[in-house]
mmCIF file of C-alpha atoms (C1' of nucleotides) in Angstrom:
data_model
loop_
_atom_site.group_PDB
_atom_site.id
_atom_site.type_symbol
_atom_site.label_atom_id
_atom_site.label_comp_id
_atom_site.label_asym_id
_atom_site.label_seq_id
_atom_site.Cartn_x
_atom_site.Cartn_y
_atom_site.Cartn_z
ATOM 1 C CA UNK A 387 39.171 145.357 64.933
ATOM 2 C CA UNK A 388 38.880 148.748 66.993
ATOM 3 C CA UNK A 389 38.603 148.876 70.617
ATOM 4 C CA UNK A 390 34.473 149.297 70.581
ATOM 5 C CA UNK A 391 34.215 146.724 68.125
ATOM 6 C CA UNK A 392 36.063 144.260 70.439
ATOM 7 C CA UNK A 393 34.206 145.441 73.258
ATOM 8 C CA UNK A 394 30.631 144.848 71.538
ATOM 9 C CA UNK A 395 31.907 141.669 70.728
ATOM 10 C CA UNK A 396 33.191 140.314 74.418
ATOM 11 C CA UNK A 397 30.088 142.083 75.420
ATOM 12 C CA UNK A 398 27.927 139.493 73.512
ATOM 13 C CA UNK A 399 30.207 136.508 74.150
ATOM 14 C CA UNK A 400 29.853 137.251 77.898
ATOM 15 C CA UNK A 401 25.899 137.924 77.446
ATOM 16 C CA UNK A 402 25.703 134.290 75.974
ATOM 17 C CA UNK A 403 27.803 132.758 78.364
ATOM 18 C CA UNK A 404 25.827 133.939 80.801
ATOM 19 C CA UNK A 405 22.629 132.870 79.384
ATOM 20 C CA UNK A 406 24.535 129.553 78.980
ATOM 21 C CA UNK A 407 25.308 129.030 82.416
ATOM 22 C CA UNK A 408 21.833 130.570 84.040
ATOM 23 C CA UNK A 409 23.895 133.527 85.575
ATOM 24 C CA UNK A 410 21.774 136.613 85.844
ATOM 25 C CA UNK A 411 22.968 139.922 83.721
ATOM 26 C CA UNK A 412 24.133 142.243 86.234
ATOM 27 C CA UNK A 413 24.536 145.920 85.345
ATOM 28 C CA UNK A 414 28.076 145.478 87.419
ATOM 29 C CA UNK A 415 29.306 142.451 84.984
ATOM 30 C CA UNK A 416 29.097 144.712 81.971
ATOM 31 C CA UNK A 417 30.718 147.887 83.643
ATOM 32 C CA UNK A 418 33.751 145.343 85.139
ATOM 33 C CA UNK A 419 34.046 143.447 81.227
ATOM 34 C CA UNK A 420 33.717 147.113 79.726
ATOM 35 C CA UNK A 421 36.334 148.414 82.176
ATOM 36 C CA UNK A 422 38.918 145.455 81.545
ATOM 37 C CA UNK A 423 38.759 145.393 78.032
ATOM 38 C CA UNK A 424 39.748 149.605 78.407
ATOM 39 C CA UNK A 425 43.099 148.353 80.085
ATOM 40 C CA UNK A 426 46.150 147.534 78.301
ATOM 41 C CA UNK A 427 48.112 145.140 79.581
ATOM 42 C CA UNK A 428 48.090 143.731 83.031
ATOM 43 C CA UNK A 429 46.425 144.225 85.795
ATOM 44 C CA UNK A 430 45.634 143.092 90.022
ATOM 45 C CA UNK A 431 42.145 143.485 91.547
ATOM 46 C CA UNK A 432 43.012 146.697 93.662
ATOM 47 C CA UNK A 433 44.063 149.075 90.341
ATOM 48 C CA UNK A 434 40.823 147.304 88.795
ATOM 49 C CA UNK A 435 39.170 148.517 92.048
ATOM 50 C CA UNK A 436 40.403 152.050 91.851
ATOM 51 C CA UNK A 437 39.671 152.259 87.789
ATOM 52 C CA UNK A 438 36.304 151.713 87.725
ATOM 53 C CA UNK A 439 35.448 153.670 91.288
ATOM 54 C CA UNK A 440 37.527 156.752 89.442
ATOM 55 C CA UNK A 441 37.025 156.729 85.969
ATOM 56 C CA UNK A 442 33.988 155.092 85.179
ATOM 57 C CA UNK A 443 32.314 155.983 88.158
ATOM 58 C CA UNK A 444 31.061 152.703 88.905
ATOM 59 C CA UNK A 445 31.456 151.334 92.242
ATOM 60 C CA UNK A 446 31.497 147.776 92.985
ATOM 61 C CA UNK A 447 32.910 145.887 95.742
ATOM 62 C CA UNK A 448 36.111 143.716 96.009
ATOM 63 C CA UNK A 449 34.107 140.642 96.302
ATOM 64 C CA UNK A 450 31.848 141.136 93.238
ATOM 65 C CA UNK A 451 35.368 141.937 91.454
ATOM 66 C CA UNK A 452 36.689 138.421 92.847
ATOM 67 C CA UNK A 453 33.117 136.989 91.808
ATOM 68 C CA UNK A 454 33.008 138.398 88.026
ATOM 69 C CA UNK A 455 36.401 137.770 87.086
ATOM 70 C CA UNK A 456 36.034 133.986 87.693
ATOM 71 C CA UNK A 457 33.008 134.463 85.238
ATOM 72 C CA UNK A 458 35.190 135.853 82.469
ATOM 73 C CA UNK A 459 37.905 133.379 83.039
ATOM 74 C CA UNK A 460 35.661 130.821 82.465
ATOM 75 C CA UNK A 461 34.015 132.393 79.586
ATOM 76 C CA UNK A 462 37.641 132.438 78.329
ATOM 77 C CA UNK A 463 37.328 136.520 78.460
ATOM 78 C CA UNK A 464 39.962 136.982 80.716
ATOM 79 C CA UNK A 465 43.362 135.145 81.719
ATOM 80 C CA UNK A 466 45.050 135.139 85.302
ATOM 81 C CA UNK A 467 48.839 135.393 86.481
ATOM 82 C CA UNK A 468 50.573 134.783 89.644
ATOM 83 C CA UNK A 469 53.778 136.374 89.404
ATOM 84 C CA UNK A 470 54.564 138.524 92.283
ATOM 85 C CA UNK A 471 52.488 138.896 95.693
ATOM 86 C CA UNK A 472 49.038 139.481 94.038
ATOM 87 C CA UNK A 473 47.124 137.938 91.198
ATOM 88 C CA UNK A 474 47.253 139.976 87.623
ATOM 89 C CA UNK A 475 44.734 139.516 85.232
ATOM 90 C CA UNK A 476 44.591 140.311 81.364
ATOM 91 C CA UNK A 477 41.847 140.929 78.872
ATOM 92 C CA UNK A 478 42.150 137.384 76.650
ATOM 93 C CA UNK A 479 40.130 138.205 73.489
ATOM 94 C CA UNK A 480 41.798 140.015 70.113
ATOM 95 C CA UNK A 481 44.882 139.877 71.614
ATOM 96 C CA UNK A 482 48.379 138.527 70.055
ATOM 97 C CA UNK A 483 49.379 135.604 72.184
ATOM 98 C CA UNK A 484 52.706 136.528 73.597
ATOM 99 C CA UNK A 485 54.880 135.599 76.162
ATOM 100 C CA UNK A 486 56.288 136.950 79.405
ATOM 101 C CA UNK A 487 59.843 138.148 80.315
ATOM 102 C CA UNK A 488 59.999 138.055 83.734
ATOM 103 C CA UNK A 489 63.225 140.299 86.174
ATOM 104 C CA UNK A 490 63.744 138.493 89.331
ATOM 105 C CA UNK A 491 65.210 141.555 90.210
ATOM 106 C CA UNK A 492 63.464 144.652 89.577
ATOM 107 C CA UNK A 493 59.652 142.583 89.213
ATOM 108 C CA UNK A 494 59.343 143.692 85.813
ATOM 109 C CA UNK A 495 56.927 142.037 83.644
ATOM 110 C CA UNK A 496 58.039 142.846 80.034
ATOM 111 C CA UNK A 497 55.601 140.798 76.900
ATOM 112 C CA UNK A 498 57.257 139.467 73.654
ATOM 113 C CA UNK A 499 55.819 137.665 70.256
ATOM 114 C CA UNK A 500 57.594 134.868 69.289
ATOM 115 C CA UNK A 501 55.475 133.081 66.330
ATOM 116 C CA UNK A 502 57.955 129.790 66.284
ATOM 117 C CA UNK A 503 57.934 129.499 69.972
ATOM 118 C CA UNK A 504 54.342 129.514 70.121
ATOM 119 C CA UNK A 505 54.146 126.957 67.457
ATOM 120 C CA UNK A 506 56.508 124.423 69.025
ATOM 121 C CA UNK A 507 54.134 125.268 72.379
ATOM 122 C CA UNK A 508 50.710 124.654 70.368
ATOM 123 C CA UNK A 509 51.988 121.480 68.414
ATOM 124 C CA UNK A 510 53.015 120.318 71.700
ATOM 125 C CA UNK A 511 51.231 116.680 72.230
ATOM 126 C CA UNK A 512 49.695 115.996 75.257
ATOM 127 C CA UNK A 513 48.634 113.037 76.285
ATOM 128 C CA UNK A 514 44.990 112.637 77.995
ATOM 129 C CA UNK A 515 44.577 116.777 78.198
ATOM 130 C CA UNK A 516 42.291 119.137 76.463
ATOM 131 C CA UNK A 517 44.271 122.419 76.031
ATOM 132 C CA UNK A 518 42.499 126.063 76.889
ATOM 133 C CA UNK A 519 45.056 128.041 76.884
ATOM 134 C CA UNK A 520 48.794 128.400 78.448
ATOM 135 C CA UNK A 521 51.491 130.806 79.745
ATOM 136 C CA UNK A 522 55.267 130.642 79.740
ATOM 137 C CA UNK A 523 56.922 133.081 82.459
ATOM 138 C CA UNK A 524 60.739 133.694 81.466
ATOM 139 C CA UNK A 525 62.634 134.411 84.422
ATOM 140 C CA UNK A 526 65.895 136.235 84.774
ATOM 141 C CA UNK A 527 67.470 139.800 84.985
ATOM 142 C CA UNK A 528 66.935 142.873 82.693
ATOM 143 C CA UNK A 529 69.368 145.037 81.377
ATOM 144 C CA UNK A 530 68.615 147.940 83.616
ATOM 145 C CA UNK A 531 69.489 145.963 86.697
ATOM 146 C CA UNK A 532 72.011 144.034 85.102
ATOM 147 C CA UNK A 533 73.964 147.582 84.687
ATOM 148 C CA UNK A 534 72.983 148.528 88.427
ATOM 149 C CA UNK A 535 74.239 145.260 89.637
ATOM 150 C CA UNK A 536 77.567 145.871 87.270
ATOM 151 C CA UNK A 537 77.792 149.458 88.684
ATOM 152 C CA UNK A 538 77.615 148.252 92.470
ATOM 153 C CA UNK A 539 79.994 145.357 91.598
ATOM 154 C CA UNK A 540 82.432 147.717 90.798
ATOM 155 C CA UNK A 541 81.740 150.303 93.401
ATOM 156 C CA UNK A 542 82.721 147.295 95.810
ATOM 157 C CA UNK A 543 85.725 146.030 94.369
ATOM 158 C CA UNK A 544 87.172 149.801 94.468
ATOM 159 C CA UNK A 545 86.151 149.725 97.981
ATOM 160 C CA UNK A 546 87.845 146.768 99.138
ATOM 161 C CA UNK A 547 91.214 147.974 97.221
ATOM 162 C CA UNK A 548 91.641 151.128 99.652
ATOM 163 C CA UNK B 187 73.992 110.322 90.232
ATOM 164 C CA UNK B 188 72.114 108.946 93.231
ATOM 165 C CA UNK B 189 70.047 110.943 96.112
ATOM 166 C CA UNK B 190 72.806 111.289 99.074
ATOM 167 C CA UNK B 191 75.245 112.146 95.934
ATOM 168 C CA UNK B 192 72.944 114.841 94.794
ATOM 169 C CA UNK B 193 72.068 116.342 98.470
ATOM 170 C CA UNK B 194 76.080 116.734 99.136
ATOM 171 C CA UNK B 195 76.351 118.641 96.071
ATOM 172 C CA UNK B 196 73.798 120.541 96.675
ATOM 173 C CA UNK B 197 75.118 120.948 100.508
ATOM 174 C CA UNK B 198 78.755 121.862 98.772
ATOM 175 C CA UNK B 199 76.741 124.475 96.610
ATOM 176 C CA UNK B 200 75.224 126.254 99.634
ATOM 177 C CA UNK B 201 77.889 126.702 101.177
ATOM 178 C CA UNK B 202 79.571 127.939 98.692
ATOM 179 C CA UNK B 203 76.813 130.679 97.992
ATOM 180 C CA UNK B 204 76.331 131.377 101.823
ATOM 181 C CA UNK B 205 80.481 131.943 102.259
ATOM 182 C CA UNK B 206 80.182 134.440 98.535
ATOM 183 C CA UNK B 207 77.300 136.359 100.423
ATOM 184 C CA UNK B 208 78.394 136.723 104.314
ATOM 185 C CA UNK B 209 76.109 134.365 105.298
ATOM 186 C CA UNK B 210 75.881 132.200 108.372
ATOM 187 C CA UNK B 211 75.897 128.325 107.848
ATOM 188 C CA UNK B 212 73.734 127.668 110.463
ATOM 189 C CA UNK B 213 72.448 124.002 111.227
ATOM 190 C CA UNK B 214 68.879 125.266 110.149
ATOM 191 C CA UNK B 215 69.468 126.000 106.465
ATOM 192 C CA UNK B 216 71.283 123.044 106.014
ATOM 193 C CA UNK B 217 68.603 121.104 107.791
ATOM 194 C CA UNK B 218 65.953 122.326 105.411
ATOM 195 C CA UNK B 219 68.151 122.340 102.372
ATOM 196 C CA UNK B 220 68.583 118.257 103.157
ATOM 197 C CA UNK B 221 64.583 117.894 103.846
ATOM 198 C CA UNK B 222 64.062 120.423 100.320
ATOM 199 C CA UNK B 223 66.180 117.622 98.464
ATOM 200 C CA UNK B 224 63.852 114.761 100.023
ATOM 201 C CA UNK B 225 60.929 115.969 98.598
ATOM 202 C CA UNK B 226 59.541 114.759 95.121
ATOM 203 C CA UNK B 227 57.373 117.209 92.857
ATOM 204 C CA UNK B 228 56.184 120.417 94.612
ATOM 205 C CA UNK B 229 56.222 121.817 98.282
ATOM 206 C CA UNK B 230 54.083 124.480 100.011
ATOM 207 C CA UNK B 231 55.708 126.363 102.787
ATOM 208 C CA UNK B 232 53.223 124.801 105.323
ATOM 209 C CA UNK B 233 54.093 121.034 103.586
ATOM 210 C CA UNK B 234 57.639 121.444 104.494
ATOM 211 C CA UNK B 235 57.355 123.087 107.587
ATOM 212 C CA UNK B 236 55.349 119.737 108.810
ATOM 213 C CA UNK B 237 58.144 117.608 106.988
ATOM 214 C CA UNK B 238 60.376 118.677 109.405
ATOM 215 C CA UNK B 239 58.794 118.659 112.390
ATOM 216 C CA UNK B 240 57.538 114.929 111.570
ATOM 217 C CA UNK B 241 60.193 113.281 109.905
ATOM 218 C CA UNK B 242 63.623 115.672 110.467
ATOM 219 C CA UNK B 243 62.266 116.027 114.350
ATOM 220 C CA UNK B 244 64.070 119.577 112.911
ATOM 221 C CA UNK B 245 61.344 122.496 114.203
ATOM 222 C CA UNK B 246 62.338 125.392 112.580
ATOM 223 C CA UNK B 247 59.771 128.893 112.328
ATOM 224 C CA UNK B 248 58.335 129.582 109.383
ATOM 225 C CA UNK B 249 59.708 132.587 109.134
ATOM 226 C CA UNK B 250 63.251 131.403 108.947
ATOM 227 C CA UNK B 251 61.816 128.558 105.980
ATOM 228 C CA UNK B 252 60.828 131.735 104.057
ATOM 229 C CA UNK B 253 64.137 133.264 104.960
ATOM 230 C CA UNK B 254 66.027 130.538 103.593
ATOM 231 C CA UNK B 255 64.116 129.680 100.635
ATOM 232 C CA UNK B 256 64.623 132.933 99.488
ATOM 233 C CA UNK B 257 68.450 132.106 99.990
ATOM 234 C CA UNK B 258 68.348 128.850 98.159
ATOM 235 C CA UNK B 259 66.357 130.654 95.114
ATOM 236 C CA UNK B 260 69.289 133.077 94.926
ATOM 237 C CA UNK B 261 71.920 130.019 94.958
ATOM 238 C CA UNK B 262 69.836 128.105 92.184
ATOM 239 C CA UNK B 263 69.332 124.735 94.215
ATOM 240 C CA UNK B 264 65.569 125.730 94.164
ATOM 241 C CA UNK B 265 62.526 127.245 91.877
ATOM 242 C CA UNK B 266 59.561 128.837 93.014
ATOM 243 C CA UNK B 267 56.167 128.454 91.008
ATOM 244 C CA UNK B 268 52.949 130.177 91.564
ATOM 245 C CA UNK B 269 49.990 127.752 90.802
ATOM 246 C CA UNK B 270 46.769 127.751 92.818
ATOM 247 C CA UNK B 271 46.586 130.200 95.973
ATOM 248 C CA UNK B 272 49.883 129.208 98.011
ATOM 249 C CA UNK B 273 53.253 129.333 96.094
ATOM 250 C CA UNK B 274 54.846 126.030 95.311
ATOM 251 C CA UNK B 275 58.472 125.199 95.104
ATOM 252 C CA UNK B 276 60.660 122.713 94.140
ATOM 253 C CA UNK B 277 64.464 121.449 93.775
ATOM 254 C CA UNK B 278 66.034 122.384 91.367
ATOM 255 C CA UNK B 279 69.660 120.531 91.097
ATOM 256 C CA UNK B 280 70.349 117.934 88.905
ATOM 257 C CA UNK B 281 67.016 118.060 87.580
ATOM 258 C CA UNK B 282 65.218 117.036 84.092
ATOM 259 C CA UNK B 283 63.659 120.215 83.000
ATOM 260 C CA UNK B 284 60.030 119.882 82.526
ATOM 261 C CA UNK B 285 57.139 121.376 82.026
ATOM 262 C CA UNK B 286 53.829 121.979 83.908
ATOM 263 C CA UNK B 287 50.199 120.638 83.107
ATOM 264 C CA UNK B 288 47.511 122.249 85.082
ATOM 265 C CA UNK B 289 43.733 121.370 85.329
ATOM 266 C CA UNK B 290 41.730 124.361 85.579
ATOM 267 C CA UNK B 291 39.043 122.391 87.453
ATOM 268 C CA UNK B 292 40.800 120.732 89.975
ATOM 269 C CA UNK B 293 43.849 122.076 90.188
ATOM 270 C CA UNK B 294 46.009 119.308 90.031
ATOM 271 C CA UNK B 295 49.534 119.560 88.750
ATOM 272 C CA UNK B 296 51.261 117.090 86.568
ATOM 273 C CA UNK B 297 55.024 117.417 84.727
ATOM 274 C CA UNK B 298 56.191 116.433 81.383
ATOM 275 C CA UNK B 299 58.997 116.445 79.235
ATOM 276 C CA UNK B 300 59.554 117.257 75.170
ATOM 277 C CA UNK B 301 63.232 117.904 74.305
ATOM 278 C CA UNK B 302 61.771 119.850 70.970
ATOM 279 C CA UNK B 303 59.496 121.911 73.799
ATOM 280 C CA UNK B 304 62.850 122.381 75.183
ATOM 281 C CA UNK B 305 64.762 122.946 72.995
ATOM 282 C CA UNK B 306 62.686 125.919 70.996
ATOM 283 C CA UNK B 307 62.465 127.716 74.499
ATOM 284 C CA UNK B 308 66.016 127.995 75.060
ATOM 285 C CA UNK B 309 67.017 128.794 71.819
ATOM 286 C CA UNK B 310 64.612 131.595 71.662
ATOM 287 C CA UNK B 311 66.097 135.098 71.042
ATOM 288 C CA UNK B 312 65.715 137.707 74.201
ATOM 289 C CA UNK B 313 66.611 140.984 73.506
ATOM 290 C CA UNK B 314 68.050 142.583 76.341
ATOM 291 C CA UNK B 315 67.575 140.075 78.976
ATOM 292 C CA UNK B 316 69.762 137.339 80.614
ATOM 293 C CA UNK B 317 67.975 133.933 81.306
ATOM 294 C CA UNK B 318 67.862 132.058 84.941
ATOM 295 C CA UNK B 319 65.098 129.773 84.263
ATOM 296 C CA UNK B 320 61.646 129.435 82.792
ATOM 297 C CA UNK B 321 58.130 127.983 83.663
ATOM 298 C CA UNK B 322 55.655 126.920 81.321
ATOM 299 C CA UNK B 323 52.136 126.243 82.220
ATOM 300 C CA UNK B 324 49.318 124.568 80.576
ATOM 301 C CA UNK B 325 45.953 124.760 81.845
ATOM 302 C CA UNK B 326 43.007 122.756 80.689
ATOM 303 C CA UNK B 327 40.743 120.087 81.958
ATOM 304 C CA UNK B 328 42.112 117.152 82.526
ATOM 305 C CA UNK B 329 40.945 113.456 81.561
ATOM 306 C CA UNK B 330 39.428 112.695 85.147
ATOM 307 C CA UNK B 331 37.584 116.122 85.136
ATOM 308 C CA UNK B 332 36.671 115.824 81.454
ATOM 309 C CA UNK B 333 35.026 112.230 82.125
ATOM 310 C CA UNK B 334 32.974 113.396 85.343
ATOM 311 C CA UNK B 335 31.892 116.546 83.098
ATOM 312 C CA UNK B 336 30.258 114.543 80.412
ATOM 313 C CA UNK B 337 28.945 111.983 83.165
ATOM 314 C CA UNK B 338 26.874 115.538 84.646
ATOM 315 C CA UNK B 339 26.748 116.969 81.341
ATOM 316 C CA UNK B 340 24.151 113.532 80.660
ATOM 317 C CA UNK B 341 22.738 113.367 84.007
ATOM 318 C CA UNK B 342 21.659 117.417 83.555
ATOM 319 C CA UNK B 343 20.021 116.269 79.711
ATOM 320 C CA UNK B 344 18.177 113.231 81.395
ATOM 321 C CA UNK B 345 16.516 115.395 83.708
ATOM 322 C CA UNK B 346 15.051 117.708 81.539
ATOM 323 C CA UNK B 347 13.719 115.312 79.230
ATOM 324 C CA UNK B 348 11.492 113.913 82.060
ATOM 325 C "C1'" DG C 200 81.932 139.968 121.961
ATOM 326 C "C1'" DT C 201 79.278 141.105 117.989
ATOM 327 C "C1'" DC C 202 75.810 140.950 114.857
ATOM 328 C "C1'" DA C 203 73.379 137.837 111.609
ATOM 329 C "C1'" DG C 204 69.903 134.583 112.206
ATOM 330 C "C1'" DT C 205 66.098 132.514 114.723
ATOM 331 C "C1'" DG C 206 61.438 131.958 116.954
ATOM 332 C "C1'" DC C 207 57.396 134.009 118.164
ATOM 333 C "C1'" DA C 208 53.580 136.809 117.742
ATOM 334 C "C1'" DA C 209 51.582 140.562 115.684
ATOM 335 C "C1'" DA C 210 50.753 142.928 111.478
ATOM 336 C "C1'" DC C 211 49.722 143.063 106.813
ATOM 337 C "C1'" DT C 212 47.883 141.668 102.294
ATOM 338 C "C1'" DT C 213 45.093 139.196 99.378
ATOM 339 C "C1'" DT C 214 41.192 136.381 98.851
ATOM 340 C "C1'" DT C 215 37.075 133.952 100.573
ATOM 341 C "C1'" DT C 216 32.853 133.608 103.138
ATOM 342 C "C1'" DG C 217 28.414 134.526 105.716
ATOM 343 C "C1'" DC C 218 24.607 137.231 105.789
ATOM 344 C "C1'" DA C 219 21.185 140.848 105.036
ATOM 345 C "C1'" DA C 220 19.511 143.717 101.378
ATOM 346 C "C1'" DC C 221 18.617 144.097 96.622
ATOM 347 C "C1'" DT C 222 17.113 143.116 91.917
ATOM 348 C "C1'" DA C 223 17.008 140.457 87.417
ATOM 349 C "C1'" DC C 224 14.078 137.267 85.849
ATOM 350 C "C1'" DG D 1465 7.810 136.208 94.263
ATOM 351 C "C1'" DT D 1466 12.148 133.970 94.324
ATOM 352 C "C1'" DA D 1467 16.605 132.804 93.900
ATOM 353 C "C1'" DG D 1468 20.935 134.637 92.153
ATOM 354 C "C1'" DT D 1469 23.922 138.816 93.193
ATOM 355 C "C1'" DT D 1470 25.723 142.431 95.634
ATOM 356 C "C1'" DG D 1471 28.035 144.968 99.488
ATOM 357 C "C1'" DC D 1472 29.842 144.810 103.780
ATOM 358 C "C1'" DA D 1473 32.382 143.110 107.371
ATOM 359 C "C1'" DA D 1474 34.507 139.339 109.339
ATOM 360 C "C1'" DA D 1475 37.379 135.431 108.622
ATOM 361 C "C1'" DA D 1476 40.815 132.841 106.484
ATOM 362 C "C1'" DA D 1477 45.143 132.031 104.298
ATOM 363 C "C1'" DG D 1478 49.752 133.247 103.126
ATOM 364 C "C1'" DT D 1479 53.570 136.098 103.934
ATOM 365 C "C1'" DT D 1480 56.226 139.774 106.172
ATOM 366 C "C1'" DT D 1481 57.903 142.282 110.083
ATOM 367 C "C1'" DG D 1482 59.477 143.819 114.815
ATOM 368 C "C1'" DC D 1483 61.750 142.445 118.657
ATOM 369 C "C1'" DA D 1484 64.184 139.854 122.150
ATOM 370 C "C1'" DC D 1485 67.129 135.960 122.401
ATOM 371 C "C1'" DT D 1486 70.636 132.845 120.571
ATOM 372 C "C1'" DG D 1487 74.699 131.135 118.523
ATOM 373 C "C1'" DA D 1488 78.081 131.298 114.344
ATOM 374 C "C1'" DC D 1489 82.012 133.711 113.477
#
DNA sequence: GTCAGTGCAAACTTTTTGCAACTAC
DNA sequence: GTAGTTGCAAAAAGTTTGCACTGAC
């Protein structure tokens, strides 16, 4: 599916959730599903902010940003993350479920596909609990700071030998 | 192993780390380290902080509980989640790893364990990457939620049929 | 004695809320 | 016309920071 054809698509899932729920179709929903579904990847409300008030010209305030995205969530358009200070959102629909590789270190969010992982998550019984969706955040330290922290290690050592 | 077994490891651990890193063992961090290793399930930062002043008659700032969390992250006696608005922690010692349940509607938190779950996680391949630790979250609705849904869901269809 | 650590309050950041103005229906 | 939405600003909530004081080493 290309990007517009996802985008039409979302557009109408969104437009019949709304109906759904008696929610009134805003000119400002559209613009904030059409401007998500342009990012790749993650993103927090401020770089949302600063997207759509740059590029598409469209300015809407923080609190109608807040507002929408809970709409999407719930119309299972969009997913949230907490890791870090500020919430990150992703666009939910067409996209390869995948996992997150977390550095404790550096911050770095990095995704990766595992298709057996995901099974043994989705086969997963649980008891009294209707699944909607689910993240697993893999914490530990990537090879870029793992070769800083190496380099500094060693830096120290030679400085405690003079 | 039993609870006062577990919190002198843990104590033995600390110290450990704190005398590695050129840190002070002041009475504080053990203090909240022993109150940390009280606590069942997940903490807030304002939870704890009350904890002390009520139970350990311990006052310590919250600044220095922030401080020293951050500590006992680093030393692996405790993990830090990110569910709901406030960040939740938790021991982490001598633990059974499990995973977390979340209801989307009212945010309540429950754990569970699958070895297989387990299992498939660890032995995943990362490229690049060294493991610490790993959450996974599963959001849905849970039974409570789910019940009092259909219970409106009904009420909502009986009105409009009068 | 020195400096890391602490408490306090202020600052900062992110998110929520109250209210007047606006507009989709 | 009316009630749901929006923007704005203020408030709230959580966390960080600056600074003077304290106490572990």
């Amino acid at each position: 599916m290309d990007s517009q054809n996802v985008k039409d698509t979302v557009k109408q899932i969104f437009t019949e959730y709304l109906n759904a729920h008696g929610h009134r179709k805003t000119p400002e929903r559209y613009a904030i599903l059409d401007t998500i579904y342009s990012i790749d990847g993650h993103f927090d409300i401020d770089t949302l902010y600063s997207l759509m008030a740059d590029h598409e010209n469209f300015r809407v305030s923080r609190a109608t940003l807040y507002n929408t995205i809970i709409l999407l969530i719930n119309a299972r358009l969009v997913i949230k993350h907490q890791f870090g200070n500020s919430s990150q959102y992703e666009k939910s629909y067409n996209r390869d479920t995948h996992h997150h590789q977390i550095c404790t270190q550096c911050g770095k969010v990095t995704e990766f596909q595992n298709e057996d992982l995901q099974r043994a998550i989705e086969q997963t019984k649980l008891s009294r609990f209707s699944l909607s969706h689910y993240s697993l955040y893999i914490y530990g330290i990537c090879s870029k700071c793992e070769r800083a922290n190496r380099k500094k290690m060693k830096n120290n050592i030679q400085k405690k030998e003079k």
